[in-house]
Amino acid sequence: WLTGAIVLFVGSAGFVLSFDNLRTLAAANGVNVRLVFLWPCLLDAFVIACALTVLRGSLSNERTPFAWVLLFVFTGASITFNVVTFNSWLAGAIHGLPALVNFLSIELLTGQLKSTIKRTLAVRSLAEIEQATERQRAELADLEKKADALSNVQTVQPERKTRTPNAERSEI
């Protein structure tokens, strides 16, 4: 949870820091002044949507290669558009870093989630195996009791009166 909260903070900070750069770049390149705020929202919101898809996939233990590609490409676009407005490499690095840190923090969180899911599934599997073993032990003990009870029972043969043919004739 702590990593998730930090990733949320990093993502929010990255969005706020890149917003002004992207808005300025859009305005300088002909985007309507009244709508210029939508361009940074569009780009960074899509990065967030990709990140959420990757995180959901991690929680479901599913592969999300397409979402990863989109996350990588649009994070690269955000970095590029944040850097391109500055003439010095230092200023570009300062303004491009938030998007990169956001991407890397998502990767770290995803790795933690996958590890946690694998451990949880292994523990569940072990618990299910232990329960099945206990059920089988109980069934075996019950069968052993029944087998012991059956071995203690003596078979009783019914007595037969044997009649001889001469004895039968004399009765007549």
Short mmCIF file of C-alpha atoms in Angstrom, two decimals:
data_model
loop_
_atom_site.label_atom_id
_atom_site.label_comp_id
_atom_site.label_asym_id
_atom_site.label_seq_id
_atom_site.Cartn_x
_atom_site.Cartn_y
_atom_site.Cartn_z
CA TRP A 1 0.00 0.00 0.00
CA LEU A 2 2.84 2.36 0.76
CA THR A 3 4.37 1.84 -2.67
CA GLY A 4 0.95 2.43 -4.24
CA ALA A 5 0.58 5.70 -2.35
CA ILE A 6 4.06 6.82 -3.41
CA VAL A 7 3.33 5.92 -7.05
CA LEU A 8 0.09 7.92 -6.83
CA PHE A 9 2.03 10.89 -5.45
CA VAL A 10 4.75 10.58 -8.13
CA GLY A 11 2.14 10.32 -10.87
CA SER A 12 0.25 13.35 -9.58
CA ALA A 13 3.44 15.39 -9.21
CA GLY A 14 4.58 14.38 -12.69
CA PHE A 15 1.23 15.41 -14.15
CA VAL A 16 1.30 18.80 -12.44
CA LEU A 17 4.94 19.46 -13.39
CA SER A 18 4.50 18.56 -17.04
CA PHE A 19 1.12 20.28 -17.45
CA ASP A 20 2.50 23.79 -17.91
CA ASN A 21 5.23 22.66 -20.34
CA LEU A 22 2.76 20.73 -22.49
CA ARG A 23 0.18 23.53 -22.40
CA THR A 24 2.81 26.08 -23.45
CA LEU A 25 4.01 23.82 -26.27
CA ALA A 26 0.46 23.27 -27.53
CA ALA A 27 -0.31 27.01 -27.48
CA ALA A 28 2.93 27.80 -29.33
CA ASN A 29 1.95 25.28 -32.02
CA GLY A 30 -1.51 26.56 -32.84
CA VAL A 31 -3.86 24.82 -30.43
CA ASN A 32 -6.85 27.05 -29.63
CA VAL A 33 -6.07 29.13 -26.53
CA ARG A 34 -9.39 28.22 -24.90
CA LEU A 35 -8.74 24.49 -25.44
CA VAL A 36 -4.98 24.40 -24.87
CA PHE A 37 -5.38 22.92 -21.36
CA LEU A 38 -6.93 19.77 -22.87
CA TRP A 39 -3.76 18.73 -24.70
CA PRO A 40 -1.63 18.00 -21.61
CA CYS A 41 -4.65 16.38 -19.95
CA LEU A 42 -5.17 14.17 -22.99
CA LEU A 43 -1.55 13.01 -23.16
CA ASP A 44 -0.95 12.49 -19.45
CA ALA A 45 -4.43 11.07 -18.79
CA PHE A 46 -3.77 8.46 -21.45
CA VAL A 47 -0.50 7.58 -19.73
CA ILE A 48 -2.47 7.17 -16.49
CA ALA A 49 -5.07 4.98 -18.27
CA CYS A 50 -2.29 2.76 -19.63
CA ALA A 51 -0.70 2.55 -16.18
CA LEU A 52 -4.02 1.57 -14.59
CA THR A 53 -4.51 -1.13 -17.23
CA VAL A 54 -1.05 -2.51 -16.47
CA LEU A 55 -1.76 -2.44 -12.72
CA ARG A 56 -5.14 -4.14 -13.15
CA GLY A 57 -3.46 -6.81 -15.26
CA SER A 58 -0.88 -7.33 -12.55
CA LEU A 59 -3.58 -7.70 -9.90
CA SER A 60 -5.37 -10.25 -12.10
CA ASN A 61 -2.10 -12.03 -12.91
CA GLU A 62 -2.68 -11.33 -16.61
CA ARG A 63 -0.20 -10.32 -19.26
CA THR A 64 -0.73 -6.83 -20.70
CA PRO A 65 1.85 -6.38 -23.49
CA PHE A 66 -0.23 -3.91 -25.51
CA ALA A 67 -0.84 -1.69 -22.48
CA TRP A 68 2.90 -1.80 -21.71
CA VAL A 69 3.75 -0.72 -25.27
CA LEU A 70 1.25 2.14 -25.09
CA LEU A 71 2.56 3.16 -21.67
CA PHE A 72 6.14 3.14 -22.96
CA VAL A 73 5.33 5.06 -26.18
CA PHE A 74 3.18 7.73 -24.56
CA THR A 75 5.57 8.17 -21.65
CA GLY A 76 8.28 8.70 -24.28
CA ALA A 77 6.06 11.23 -26.01
CA SER A 78 5.44 13.06 -22.76
CA ILE A 79 9.18 13.14 -22.01
CA THR A 80 9.96 14.34 -25.53
CA PHE A 81 7.33 17.09 -25.48
CA ASN A 82 8.48 18.23 -22.04
CA VAL A 83 12.14 18.32 -23.13
CA VAL A 84 11.75 19.89 -26.58
CA THR A 85 10.71 23.28 -25.24
CA PHE A 86 14.07 23.88 -23.54
CA ASN A 87 17.39 24.86 -25.10
CA SER A 88 19.71 23.49 -22.41
CA TRP A 89 20.14 19.81 -21.71
CA LEU A 90 19.87 20.46 -17.96
CA ALA A 91 16.52 22.21 -18.26
CA GLY A 92 15.29 19.45 -20.59
CA ALA A 93 16.41 16.75 -18.15
CA ILE A 94 14.73 18.53 -15.24
CA HIS A 95 11.44 18.77 -17.14
CA GLY A 96 11.60 15.28 -18.68
CA LEU A 97 12.47 13.49 -15.47
CA PRO A 98 8.99 13.47 -13.86
CA ALA A 99 7.47 11.41 -16.69
CA LEU A 100 10.40 8.99 -16.58
CA VAL A 101 10.17 8.62 -12.80
CA ASN A 102 6.42 8.05 -13.14
CA PHE A 103 7.02 5.25 -15.66
CA LEU A 104 9.70 3.60 -13.52
CA SER A 105 7.59 3.80 -10.35
CA ILE A 106 4.74 2.06 -12.17
CA GLU A 107 7.17 -0.68 -13.20
CA LEU A 108 8.31 -1.09 -9.58
CA LEU A 109 4.75 -1.24 -8.28
CA THR A 110 3.78 -3.78 -10.95
CA GLY A 111 6.74 -5.96 -10.00
CA GLN A 112 5.72 -5.86 -6.33
CA LEU A 113 2.14 -6.76 -7.18
CA LYS A 114 3.20 -9.72 -9.32
CA SER A 115 5.47 -10.99 -6.56
CA THR A 116 2.71 -10.63 -3.95
CA ILE A 117 0.22 -12.43 -6.18
CA LYS A 118 2.61 -15.33 -6.78
CA ARG A 119 3.23 -15.69 -3.05
CA THR A 120 -0.49 -15.50 -2.26
CA LEU A 121 -1.32 -18.16 -4.84
CA ALA A 122 1.44 -20.42 -3.53
CA VAL A 123 0.17 -20.06 0.05
CA ARG A 124 -3.40 -20.76 -1.08
CA SER A 125 -2.29 -23.82 -3.02
CA LEU A 126 -0.38 -25.11 0.00
CA ALA A 127 -3.40 -24.57 2.24
CA GLU A 128 -5.66 -26.41 -0.21
CA ILE A 129 -3.20 -29.32 -0.37
CA GLU A 130 -3.05 -29.45 3.44
CA GLN A 131 -6.87 -29.48 3.65
CA ALA A 132 -7.13 -32.27 1.07
CA THR A 133 -4.47 -34.26 2.93
CA GLU A 134 -6.35 -33.87 6.21
CA ARG A 135 -9.61 -35.03 4.57
CA GLN A 136 -7.86 -38.07 3.13
CA ARG A 137 -6.26 -38.87 6.50
CA ALA A 138 -9.68 -38.70 8.16
CA GLU A 139 -11.16 -40.98 5.49
CA LEU A 140 -8.26 -43.42 5.92
CA ALA A 141 -8.70 -43.46 9.71
CA ASP A 142 -12.41 -44.15 9.25
CA LEU A 143 -11.69 -46.99 6.84
CA GLU A 144 -9.12 -48.46 9.25
CA LYS A 145 -11.71 -48.43 12.06
CA LYS A 146 -14.21 -50.21 9.82
CA ALA A 147 -11.58 -52.76 8.77
CA ASP A 148 -10.69 -53.44 12.43
CA ALA A 149 -14.37 -53.87 13.29
CA LEU A 150 -14.82 -56.32 10.44
CA SER A 151 -11.77 -58.36 11.40
CA ASN A 152 -13.12 -58.81 14.94
CA VAL A 153 -16.41 -60.24 13.72
CA GLN A 154 -16.43 -64.05 13.76
CA THR A 155 -18.40 -65.76 11.13
CA VAL A 156 -21.09 -67.95 12.59
CA GLN A 157 -22.18 -70.99 10.59
CA PRO A 158 -25.82 -71.93 11.04
CA GLU A 159 -26.35 -75.42 12.42
CA ARG A 160 -27.82 -77.85 9.96
CA LYS A 161 -29.69 -80.84 10.94
CA THR A 162 -28.59 -83.67 8.86
CA ARG A 163 -31.21 -86.19 8.24
CA THR A 164 -30.44 -89.54 7.07
CA PRO A 165 -32.75 -91.21 4.61
CA ASN A 166 -33.52 -94.04 7.06
CA ALA A 167 -34.59 -91.65 9.79
CA GLU A 168 -36.94 -89.89 7.46
CA ARG A 169 -38.60 -93.16 6.46
CA SER A 170 -39.17 -94.26 9.98
CA GLU A 171 -41.07 -91.12 10.74
CA ILE A 172 -43.57 -91.95 8.07
#
